[in-house]
Every structure is written in C-alpha cells, then in structure tokens.
Short mmCIF file of C-alpha atoms (C1' of nucleotides) in Angstrom, two decimals:
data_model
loop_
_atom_site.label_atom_id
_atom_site.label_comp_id
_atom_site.label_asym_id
_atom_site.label_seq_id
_atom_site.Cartn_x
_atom_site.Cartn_y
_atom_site.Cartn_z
CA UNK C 1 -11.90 44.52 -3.41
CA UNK C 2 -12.61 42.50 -0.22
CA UNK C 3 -14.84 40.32 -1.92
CA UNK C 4 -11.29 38.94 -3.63
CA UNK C 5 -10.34 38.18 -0.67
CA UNK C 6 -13.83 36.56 0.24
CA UNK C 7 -13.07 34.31 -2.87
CA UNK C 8 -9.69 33.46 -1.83
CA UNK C 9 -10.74 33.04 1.77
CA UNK C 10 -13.41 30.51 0.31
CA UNK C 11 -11.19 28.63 -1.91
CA UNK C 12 -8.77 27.98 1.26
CA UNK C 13 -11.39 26.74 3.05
CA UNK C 14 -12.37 24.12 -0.03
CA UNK C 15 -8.67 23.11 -0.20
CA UNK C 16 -9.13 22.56 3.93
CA UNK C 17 -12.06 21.00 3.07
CA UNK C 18 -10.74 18.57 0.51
CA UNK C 19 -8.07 17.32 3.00
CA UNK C 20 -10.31 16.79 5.92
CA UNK C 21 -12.94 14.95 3.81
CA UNK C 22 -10.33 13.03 2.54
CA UNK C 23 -8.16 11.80 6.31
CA UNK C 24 -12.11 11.13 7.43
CA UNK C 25 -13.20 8.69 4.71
CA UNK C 26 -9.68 6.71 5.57
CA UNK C 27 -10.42 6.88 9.14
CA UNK C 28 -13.96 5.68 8.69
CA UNK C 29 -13.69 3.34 5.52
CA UNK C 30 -9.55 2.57 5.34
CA UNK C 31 -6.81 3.79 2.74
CA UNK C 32 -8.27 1.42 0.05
CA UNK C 33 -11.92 3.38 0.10
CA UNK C 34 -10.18 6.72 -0.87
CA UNK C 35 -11.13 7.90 -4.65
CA UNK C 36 -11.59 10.90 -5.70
CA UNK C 37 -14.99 10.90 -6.58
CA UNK C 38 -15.90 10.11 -3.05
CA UNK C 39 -13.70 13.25 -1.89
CA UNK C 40 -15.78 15.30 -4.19
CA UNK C 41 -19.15 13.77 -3.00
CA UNK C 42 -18.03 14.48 0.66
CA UNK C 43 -17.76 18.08 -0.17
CA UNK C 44 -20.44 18.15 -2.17
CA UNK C 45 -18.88 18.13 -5.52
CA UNK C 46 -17.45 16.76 -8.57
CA UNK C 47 -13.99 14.94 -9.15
CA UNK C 48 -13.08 17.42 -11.35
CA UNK C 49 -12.80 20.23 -9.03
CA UNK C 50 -10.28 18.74 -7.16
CA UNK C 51 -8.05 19.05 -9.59
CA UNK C 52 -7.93 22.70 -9.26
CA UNK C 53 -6.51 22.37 -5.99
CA UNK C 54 -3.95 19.66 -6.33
CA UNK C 55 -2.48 18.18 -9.16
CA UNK C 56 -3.25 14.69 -8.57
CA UNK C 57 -4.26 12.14 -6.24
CA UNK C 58 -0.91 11.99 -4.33
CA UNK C 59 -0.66 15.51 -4.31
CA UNK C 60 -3.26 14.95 -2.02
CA UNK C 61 -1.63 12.10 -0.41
CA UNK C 62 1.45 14.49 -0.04
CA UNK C 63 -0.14 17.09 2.10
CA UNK C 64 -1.60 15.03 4.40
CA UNK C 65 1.93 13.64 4.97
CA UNK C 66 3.32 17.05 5.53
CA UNK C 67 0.24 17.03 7.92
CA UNK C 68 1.10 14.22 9.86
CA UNK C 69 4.73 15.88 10.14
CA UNK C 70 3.75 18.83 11.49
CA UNK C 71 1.74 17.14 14.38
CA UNK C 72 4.48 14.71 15.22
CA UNK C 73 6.85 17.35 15.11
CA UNK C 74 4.88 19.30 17.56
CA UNK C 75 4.18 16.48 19.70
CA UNK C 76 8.08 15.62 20.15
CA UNK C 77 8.74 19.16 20.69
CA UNK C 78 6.95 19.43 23.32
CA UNK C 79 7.79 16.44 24.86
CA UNK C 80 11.38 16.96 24.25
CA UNK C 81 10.61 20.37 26.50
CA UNK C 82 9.44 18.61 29.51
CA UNK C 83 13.11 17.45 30.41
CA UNK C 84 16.23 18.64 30.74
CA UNK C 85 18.19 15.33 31.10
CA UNK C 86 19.06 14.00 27.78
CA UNK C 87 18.03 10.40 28.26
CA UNK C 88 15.00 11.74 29.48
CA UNK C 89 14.20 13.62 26.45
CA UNK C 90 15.08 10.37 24.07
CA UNK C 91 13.01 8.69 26.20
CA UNK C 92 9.86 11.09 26.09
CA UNK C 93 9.95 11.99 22.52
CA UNK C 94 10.05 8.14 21.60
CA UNK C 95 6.99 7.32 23.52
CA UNK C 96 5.81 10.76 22.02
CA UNK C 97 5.90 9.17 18.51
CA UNK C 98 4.62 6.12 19.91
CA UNK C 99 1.60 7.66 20.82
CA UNK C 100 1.30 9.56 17.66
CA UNK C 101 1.31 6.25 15.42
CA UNK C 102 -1.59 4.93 17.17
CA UNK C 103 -3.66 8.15 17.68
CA UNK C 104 -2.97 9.63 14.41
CA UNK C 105 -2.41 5.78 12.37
CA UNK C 106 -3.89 6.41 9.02
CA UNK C 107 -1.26 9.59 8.98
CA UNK C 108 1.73 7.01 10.16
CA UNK C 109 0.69 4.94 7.62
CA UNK C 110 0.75 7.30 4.57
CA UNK C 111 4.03 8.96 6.34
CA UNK C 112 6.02 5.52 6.94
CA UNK C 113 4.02 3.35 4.72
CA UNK C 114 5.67 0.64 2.18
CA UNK C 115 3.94 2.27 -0.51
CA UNK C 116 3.61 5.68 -2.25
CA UNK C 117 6.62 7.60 -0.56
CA UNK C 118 9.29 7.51 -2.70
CA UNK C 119 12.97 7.39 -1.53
CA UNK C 120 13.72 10.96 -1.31
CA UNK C 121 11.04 12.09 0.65
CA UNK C 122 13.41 14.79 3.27
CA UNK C 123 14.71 15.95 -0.12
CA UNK C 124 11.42 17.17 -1.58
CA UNK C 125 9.69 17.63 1.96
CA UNK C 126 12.20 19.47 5.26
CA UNK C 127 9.26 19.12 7.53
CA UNK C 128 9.79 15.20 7.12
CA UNK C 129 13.23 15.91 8.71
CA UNK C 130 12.32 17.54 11.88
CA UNK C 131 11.83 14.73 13.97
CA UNK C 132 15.18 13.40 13.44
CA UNK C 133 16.86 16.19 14.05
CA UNK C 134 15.14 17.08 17.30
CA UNK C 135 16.20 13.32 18.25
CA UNK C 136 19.75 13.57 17.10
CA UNK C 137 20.28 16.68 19.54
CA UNK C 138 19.24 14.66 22.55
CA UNK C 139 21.51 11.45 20.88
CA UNK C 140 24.32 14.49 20.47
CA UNK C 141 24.33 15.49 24.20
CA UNK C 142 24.11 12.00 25.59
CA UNK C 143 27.33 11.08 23.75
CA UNK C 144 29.20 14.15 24.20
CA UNK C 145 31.83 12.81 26.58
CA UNK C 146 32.58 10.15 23.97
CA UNK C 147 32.81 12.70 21.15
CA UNK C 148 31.52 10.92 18.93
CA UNK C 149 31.75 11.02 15.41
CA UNK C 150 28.38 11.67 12.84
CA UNK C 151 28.18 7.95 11.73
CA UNK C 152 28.08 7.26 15.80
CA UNK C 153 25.16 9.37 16.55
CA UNK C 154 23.47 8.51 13.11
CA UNK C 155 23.64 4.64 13.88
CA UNK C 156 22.24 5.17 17.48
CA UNK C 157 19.34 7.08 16.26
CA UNK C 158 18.32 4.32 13.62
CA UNK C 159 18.89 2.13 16.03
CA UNK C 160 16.07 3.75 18.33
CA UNK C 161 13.86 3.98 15.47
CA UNK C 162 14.02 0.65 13.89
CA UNK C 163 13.15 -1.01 17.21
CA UNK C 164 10.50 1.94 17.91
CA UNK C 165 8.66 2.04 14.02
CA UNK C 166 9.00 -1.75 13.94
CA UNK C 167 7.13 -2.25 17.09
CA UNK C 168 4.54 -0.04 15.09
CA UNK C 169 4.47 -1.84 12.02
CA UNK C 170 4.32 -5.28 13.83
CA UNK C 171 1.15 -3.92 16.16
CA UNK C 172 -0.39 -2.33 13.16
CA UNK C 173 -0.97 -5.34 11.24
CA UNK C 174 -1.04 -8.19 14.47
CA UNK C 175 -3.10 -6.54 16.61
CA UNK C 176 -3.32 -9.30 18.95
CA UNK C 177 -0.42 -8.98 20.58
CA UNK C 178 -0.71 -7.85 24.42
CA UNK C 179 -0.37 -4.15 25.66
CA UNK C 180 1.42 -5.40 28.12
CA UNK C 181 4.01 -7.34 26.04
CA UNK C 182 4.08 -4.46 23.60
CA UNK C 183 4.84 -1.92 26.98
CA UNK C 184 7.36 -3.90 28.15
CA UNK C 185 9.51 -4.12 24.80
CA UNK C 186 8.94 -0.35 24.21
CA UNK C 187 10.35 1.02 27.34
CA UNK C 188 13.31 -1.99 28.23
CA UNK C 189 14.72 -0.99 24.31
CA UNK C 190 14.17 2.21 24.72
CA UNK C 191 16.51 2.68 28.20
CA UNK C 192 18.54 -0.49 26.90
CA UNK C 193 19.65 1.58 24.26
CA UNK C 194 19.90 4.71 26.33
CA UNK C 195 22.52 2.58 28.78
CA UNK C 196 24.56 1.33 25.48
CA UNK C 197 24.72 4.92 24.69
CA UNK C 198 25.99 6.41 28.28
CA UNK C 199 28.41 2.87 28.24
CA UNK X 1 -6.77 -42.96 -17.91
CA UNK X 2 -3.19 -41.43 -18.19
CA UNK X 3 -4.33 -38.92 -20.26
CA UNK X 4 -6.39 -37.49 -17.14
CA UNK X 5 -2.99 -37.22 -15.38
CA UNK X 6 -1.28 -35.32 -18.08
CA UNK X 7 -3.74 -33.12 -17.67
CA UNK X 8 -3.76 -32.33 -14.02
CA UNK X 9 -0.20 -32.63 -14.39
CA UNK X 10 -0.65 -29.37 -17.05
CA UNK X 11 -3.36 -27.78 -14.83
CA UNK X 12 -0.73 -27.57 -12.20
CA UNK X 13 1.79 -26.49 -14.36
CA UNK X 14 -0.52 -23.76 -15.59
CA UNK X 15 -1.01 -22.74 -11.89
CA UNK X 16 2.59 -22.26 -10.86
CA UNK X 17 3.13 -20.51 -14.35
CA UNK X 18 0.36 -18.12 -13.17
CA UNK X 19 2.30 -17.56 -9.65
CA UNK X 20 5.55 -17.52 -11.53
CA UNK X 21 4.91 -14.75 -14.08
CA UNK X 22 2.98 -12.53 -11.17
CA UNK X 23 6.42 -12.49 -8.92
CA UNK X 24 8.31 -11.67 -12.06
CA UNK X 25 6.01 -8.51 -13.32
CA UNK X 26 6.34 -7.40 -9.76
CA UNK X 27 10.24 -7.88 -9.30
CA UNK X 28 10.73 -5.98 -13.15
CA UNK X 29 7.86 -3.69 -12.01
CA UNK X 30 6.84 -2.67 -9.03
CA UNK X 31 3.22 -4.41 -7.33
CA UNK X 32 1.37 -1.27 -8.56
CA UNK X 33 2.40 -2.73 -11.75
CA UNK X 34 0.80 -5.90 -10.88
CA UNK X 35 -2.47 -6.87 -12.82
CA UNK X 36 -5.01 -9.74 -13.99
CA UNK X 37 -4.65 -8.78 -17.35
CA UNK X 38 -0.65 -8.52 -16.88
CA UNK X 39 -0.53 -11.76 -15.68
CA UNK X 40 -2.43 -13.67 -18.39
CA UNK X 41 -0.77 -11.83 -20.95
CA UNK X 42 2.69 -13.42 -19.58
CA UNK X 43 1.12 -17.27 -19.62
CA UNK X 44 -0.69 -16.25 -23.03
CA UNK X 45 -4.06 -16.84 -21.87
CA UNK X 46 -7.21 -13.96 -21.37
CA UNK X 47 -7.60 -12.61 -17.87
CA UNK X 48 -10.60 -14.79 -17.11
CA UNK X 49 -8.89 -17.89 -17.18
CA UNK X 50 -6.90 -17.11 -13.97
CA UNK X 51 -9.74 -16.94 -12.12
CA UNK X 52 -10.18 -20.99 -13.03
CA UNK X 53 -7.27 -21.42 -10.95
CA UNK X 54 -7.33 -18.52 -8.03
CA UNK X 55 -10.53 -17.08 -7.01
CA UNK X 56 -9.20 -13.53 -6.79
CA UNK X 57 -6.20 -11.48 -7.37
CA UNK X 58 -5.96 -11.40 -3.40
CA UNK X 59 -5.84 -15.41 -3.43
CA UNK X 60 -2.67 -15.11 -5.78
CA UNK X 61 -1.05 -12.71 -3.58
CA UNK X 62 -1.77 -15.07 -0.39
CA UNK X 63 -0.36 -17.90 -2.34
CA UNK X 64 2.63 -15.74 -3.13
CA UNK X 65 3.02 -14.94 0.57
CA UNK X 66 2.97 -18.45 1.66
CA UNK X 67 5.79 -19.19 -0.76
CA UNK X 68 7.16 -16.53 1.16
CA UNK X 69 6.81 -17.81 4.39
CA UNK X 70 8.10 -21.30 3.10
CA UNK X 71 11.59 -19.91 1.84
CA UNK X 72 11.80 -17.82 5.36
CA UNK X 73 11.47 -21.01 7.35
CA UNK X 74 13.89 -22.86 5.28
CA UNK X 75 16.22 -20.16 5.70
CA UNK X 76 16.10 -19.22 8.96
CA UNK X 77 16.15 -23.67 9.82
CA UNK X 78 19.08 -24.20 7.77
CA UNK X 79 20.77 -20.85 9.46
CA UNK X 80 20.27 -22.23 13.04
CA UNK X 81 21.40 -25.68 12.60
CA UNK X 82 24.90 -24.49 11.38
CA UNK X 83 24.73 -23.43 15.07
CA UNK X 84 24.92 -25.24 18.46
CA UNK X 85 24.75 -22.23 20.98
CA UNK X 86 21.48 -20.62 21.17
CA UNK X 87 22.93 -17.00 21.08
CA UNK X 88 24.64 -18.52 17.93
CA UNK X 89 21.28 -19.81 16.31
CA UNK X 90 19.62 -16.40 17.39
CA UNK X 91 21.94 -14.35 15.61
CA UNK X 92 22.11 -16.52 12.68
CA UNK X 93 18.47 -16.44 12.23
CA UNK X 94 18.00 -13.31 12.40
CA UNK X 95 20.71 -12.40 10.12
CA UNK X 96 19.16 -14.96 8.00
CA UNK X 97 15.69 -13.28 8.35
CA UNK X 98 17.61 -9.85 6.99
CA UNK X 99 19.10 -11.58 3.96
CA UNK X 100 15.77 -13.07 2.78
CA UNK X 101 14.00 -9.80 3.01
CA UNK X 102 16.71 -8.32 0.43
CA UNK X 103 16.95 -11.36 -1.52
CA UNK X 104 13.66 -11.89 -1.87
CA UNK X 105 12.56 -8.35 -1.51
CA UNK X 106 9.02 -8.35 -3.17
CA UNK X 107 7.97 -11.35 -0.85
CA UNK X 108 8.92 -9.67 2.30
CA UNK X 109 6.86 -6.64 0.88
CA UNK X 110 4.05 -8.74 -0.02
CA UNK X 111 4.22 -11.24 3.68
CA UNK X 112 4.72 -7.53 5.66
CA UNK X 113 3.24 -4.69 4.12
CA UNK X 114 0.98 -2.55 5.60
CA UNK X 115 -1.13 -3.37 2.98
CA UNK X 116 -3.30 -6.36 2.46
CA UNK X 117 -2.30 -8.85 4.98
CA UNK X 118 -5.01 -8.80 7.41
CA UNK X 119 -4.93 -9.16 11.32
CA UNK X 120 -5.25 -13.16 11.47
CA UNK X 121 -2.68 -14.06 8.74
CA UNK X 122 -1.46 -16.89 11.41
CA UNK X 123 -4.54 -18.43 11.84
CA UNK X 124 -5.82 -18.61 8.66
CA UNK X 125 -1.81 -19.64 7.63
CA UNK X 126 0.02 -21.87 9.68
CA UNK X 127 3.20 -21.66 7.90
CA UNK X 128 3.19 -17.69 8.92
CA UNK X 129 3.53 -19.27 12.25
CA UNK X 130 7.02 -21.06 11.60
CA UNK X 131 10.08 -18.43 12.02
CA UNK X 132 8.87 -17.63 15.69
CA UNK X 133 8.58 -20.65 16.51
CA UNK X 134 12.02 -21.84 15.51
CA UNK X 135 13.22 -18.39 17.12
CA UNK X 136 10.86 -18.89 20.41
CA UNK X 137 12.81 -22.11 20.64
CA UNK X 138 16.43 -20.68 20.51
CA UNK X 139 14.87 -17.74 23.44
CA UNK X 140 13.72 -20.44 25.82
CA UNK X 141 17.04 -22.38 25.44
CA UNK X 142 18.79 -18.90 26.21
CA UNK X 143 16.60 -18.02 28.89
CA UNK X 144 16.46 -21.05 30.90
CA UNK X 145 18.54 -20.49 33.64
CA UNK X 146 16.23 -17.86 34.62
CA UNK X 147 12.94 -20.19 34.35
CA UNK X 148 11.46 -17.60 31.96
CA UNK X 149 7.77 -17.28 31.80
CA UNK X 150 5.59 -17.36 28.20
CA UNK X 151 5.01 -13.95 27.88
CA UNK X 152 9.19 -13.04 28.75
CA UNK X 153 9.83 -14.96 25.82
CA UNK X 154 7.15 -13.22 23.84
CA UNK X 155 8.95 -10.17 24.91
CA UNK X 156 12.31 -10.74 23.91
CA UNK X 157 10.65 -12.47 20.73
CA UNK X 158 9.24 -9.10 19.61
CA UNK X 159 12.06 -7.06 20.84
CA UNK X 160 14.27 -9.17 18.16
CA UNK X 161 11.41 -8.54 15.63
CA UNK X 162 10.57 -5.09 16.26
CA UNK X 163 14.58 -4.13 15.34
CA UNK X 164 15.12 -6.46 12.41
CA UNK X 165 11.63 -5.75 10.90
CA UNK X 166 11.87 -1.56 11.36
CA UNK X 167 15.10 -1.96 9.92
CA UNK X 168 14.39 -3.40 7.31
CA UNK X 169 11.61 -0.94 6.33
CA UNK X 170 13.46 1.42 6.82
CA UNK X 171 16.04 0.39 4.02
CA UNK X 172 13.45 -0.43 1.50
CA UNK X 173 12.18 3.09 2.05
CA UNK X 174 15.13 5.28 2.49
CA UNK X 175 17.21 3.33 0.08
CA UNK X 176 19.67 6.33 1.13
CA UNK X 177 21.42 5.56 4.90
CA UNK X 178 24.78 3.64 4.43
CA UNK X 179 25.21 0.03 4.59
CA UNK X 180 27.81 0.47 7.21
CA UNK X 181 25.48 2.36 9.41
CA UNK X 182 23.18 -0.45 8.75
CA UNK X 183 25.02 -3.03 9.49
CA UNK X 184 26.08 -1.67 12.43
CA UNK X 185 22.76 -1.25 14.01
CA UNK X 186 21.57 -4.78 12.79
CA UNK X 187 24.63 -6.91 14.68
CA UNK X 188 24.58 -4.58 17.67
CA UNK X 189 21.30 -4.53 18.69
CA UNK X 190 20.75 -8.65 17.94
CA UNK X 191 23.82 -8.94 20.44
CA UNK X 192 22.29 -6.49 22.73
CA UNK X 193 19.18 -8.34 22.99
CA UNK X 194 20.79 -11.51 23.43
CA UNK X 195 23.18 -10.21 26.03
CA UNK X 196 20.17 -8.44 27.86
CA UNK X 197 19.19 -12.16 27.85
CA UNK X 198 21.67 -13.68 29.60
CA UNK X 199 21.60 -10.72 32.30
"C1'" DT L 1 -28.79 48.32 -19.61
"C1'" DA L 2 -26.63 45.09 -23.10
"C1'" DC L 3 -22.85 42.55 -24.57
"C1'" DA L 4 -18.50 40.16 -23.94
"C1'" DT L 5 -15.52 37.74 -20.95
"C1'" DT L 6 -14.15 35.26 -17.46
"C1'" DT L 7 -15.05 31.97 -13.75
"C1'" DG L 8 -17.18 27.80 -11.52
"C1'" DC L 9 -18.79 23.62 -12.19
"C1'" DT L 10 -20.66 19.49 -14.52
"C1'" DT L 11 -21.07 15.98 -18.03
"C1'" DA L 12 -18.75 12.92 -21.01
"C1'" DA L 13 -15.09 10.46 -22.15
"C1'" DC L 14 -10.47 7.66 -22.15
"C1'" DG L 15 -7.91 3.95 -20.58
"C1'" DC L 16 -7.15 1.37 -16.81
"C1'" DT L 17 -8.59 -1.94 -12.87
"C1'" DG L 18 -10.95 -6.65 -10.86
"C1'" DT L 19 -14.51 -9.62 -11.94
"C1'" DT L 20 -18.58 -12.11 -14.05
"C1'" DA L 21 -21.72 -13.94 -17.72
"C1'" DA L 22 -22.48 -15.22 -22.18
"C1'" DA L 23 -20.80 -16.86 -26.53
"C1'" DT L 24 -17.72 -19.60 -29.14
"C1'" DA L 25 -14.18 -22.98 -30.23
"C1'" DA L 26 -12.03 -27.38 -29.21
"C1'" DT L 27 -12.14 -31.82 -27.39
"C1'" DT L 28 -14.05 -35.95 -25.57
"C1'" DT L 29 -17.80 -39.24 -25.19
"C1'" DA L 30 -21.62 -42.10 -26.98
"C1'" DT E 1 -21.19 -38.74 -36.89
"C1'" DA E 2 -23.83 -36.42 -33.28
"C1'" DA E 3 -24.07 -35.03 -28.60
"C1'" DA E 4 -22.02 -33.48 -24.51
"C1'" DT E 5 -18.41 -31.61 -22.14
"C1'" DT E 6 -14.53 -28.76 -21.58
"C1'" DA E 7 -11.45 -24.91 -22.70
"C1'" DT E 8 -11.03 -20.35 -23.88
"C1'" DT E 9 -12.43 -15.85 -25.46
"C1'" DT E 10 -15.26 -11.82 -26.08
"C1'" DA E 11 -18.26 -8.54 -23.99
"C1'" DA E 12 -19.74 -6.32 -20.34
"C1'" DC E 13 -20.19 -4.00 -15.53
"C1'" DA E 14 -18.79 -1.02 -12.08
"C1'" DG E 15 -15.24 1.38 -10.34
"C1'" DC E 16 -10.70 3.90 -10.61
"C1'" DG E 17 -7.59 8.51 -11.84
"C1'" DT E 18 -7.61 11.96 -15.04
"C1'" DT E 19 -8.61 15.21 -18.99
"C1'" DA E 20 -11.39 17.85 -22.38
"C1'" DA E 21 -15.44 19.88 -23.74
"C1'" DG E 22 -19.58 22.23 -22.66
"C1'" DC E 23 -22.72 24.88 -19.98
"C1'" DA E 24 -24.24 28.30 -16.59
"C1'" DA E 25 -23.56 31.89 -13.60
"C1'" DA E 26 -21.09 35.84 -12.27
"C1'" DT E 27 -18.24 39.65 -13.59
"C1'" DG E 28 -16.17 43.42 -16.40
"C1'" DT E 29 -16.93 46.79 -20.00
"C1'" DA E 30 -19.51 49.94 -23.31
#
DNA sequence: TACATTTGCTTAACGCTGTTAAATAATTTA
DNA sequence: TAAATTATTTAACAGCGTTAAGCAAATGTA
C-alpha cells in the first residue's frame, strides 16, 4: 500500500504546486494577471483540476493569506526573542512587520488589502491573530505599572499599527517618497508612542 | 444654432448621469459589483455608448476619484478656516479628512485602494495634490520657530497621514474594533504629532 | 487474462467581464 | 425628397470563474 501514499504524497505536492505557481505569477505579472487558467498552465494543466484542490478561486486566495501569516508570525517571533526590554520588543517586531510588507508585498497585500478579506477574517482564520497577540504582550508589560485596563492596551496597539500599516499602504501605492523620510517617520512614531506609553 | 447647445448641454448631462449611476451601483453594491453593462442599464442606454463619453471603465473610475479629491479639498479648506491656530487647523483637517472617508466611503476606496491608482496619480492629477498642500501649510506655520527644513515637514506630513490613513483601513476592514477605541487613537495621536511639533 | 470500475484529466459549455466593429435607426442637411 | 450625418444597437471577440460531460488510463475483480 505505499504506492497510496505515493499518490497522496503526489497530490500534496500539486496542491504546493498550485500555490507557488500562483504567489509567482503575482510577483512577476501583479494581482490583476492571476486566473486560473494561467495557474493550471504554470503547472502544466487544466483549470479544471484546480478545483479538486480548492473550492474556488479565493480558496486559493485564502491559503496564501494563512501563508503570509505564518511567515509574519515567525518573523515577529523571533524578533520579539531578541530582547528582553519591552519597548525593545515593540520596537523590533514593528520594524519586523515592516520588513515583511515590503519583502513579502504581494502577501501584505492579499492579507491587509481593501479587497477580498471580509470582516471576520480572525474569526474564520486564528493564525491571522497571532501577530496581535504577540504585540499586545509586549503593550501588556510596558503598561503594567499603570494597570491598565483591556480598552487601554487595545487602543495603544491600534495605535502602533495604524501609523505602522498606513506608512505601508501610503509607500505601496506612492513609491516616490524618500527612504529617508519614510525611516524617519517609522522609528520617531514608533518610540513616540513607546514614550506616551511609559508616560 | 441653439439647438447645438441643447445638445452639448444633454451630452453633458448624459456624462454626469453616467458618473452618477456608477457611484450609486457601487454605494448599493459593492465595486466588484461595478460594470459597463451595469452602468448603461441605469442611464437606459447599451454598454457601447459609454465608451462615447469615457474611453475606458478605468477613465470613469479616475473621473470618480477626482470628484473625490475635489470634495476632500473642500472639506478639509472649509475645516481649517473655522480655525486660526495652526494646531487648530491641523486637527480640524484631519478630523475632516476622517469624516469624508466614512461619508463618502466608496470614494476614499476608489482615491486609496491598493488597487488601481497607479504610482503617479499626482502628476497626472493635480487636484490629488491639494489636501497636503493645505496641510503642508498649517506644518510650516507650526514649525516655524524651529526654521524647519522641506523634508521635516514632509516628515511630520506623512506621520499625520500614515495614522489617519491606517486607521482608516483598518475600520473599513475590521468593521469590528469599537468606535471608542477608535476615536481614541484618532485624537491622541493627531495631538501627539502636533505636540511632538512644538517640542 | 478479460471485464468492470474507478480515477485523472480534458474538452465544451455557461454566464459574466471590458471592448470594438459592423449594422441599423433616427435626425439633420442639401 | 434624397443624401449625409449622427445616434444607438446588435454581434462579436477574447478573457474571466466555474461546472458538467466525456474520454482515457489505471486499478480492482473474476
């Protein structure tokens, strides 16, 4: 019976297959050049067949978000781990996802996009909630001597990633502005909200 | 020759019906909603006939987005002159920058979104150019005392920006965090900025 | 080995999209 | 009234996501 689990081993590697074709035509050619029939040409095979491995389009769309999650949730972990200090760690795990929206940006953009993800995105997906709560920790042990209450710590932490993903979004689609300009904002929120937080 | 008039005067009015019924398909329905053959169905003409007017459906959507831009400047103008004190006119603005992206939701989307807006929208649209300036204005007011340079201003510009705009994603995606919490991040971080400002 | 069954995959099709060219209807001009 | 121009529609193309039907190859069974 280990030719079953040749099969199986095979059909893994199609579904693999599917998603990496897919994240390498929107690298090369952009989120608008993504159809399904040029998934199944990539992999040398029909638009049908894809549909036995996801149910639709944004199915696909879906996993590569979980993808993206994954990564960035790896990325801030290990950031986070480089520091014992708090502030530190806020600091490191923002420029963390920082540097995951521009090396990884066709992922930010299906994970953060206006578009396809609906509203309830943690609901359906927990990976999609990791970040936060790695961030809230960091926001948690910062404010401790001001025991602060969950609306507190929740309004800090959008307030580090409005200015962070909006930086993002704004260098996404104005990439003009200076590295320099975009440095300086990054880092002087970043601590400027860090001091606001420690008072 | 009036008759010629009457029927410019008609062409025109066809055109703004054209602009007219696309915001309204997309406010009831969504901009995936949004078609050529949606849009002459609601001005009772066949989809070819638009293209008499626009050359594309992406020529529509620019139009849209300079309506968009128009509103925004109006806005944000008539926000800041209720104002005297350039922290005053800042925070004004920017709160009036917040209320048109709710208000007029499907503009923001459309002047914003990751999606079709290229790189150079400011150059090829000089009206896209109009809310910094009037903001720029307020900074170096602000900032005088300290004899800022361009690209401080362009800093504390995009600081402002980078909040208000991730924000604002933010609550068109996650339709879910409180308006409290929301609230609460929007006035405190404008005052932050401006009181990182004045040192 | 021969037949039946399941599996893998493709072709064909539906209804939709933006867009263009040709055909037709309405209006204006001569 | 006939010709020319304009307004509008119908038909079509290529592409999209998706589904159903058909075929071909591999597998299970006798």
């Amino acid at each position: 019976m280990a030719s079953k689990d040749r099969i199986l081993r095979l059909k893994e590697e199609t579904r693999t297959n599917i998603l990496d074709a897919a994240l390498r035509i929107v690298k090369e050619e952009g989120w608008p050049a993504l159809s399904m029939r040029k998934i199944a040409d990539a992999i040398e095979y029909t638009a049908p067949i894809i549909y036995e491995y996801f149910a639709n389009k944004d199915a696909i769309l879906m996993e590569l978000t979980r993808g993206g999650f994954l990564i960035l949730t790896r990325d801030m972990k290990a950031a986070k781990e480089e520091h014992k200090l708090p502030e530190k760690q806020l600091e490191a795990m923002w420029l963390a996802y920082w540097s995951f929206a521009f090396a990884e940006k066709e992922l930010y953009q299906v994970m953060f996009g206006v578009d396809a993800n609906c509203c309830e995105l943690c609901e359906i997906m927990p990976e999609a909630e990791e970040p936060s709560l790695l961030v809230n920790e960091a926001i948690i042990q910062l404010m401790a001597p001001h025991q602060p209450t969950e609306d507190e710590v929740c309004t800090k932490y959008y307030t580090f990633w409005s200015v962070v993903h909006g930086l993002i979004s704004i260098n996404m689609v104005r990439r003009n502005i200076s590295d320099d300009i975009t440095n300086e904002v990054l880092k002087t929120a970043i601590s400027g909200i860090i001091r606001s937080i420690k008072g």
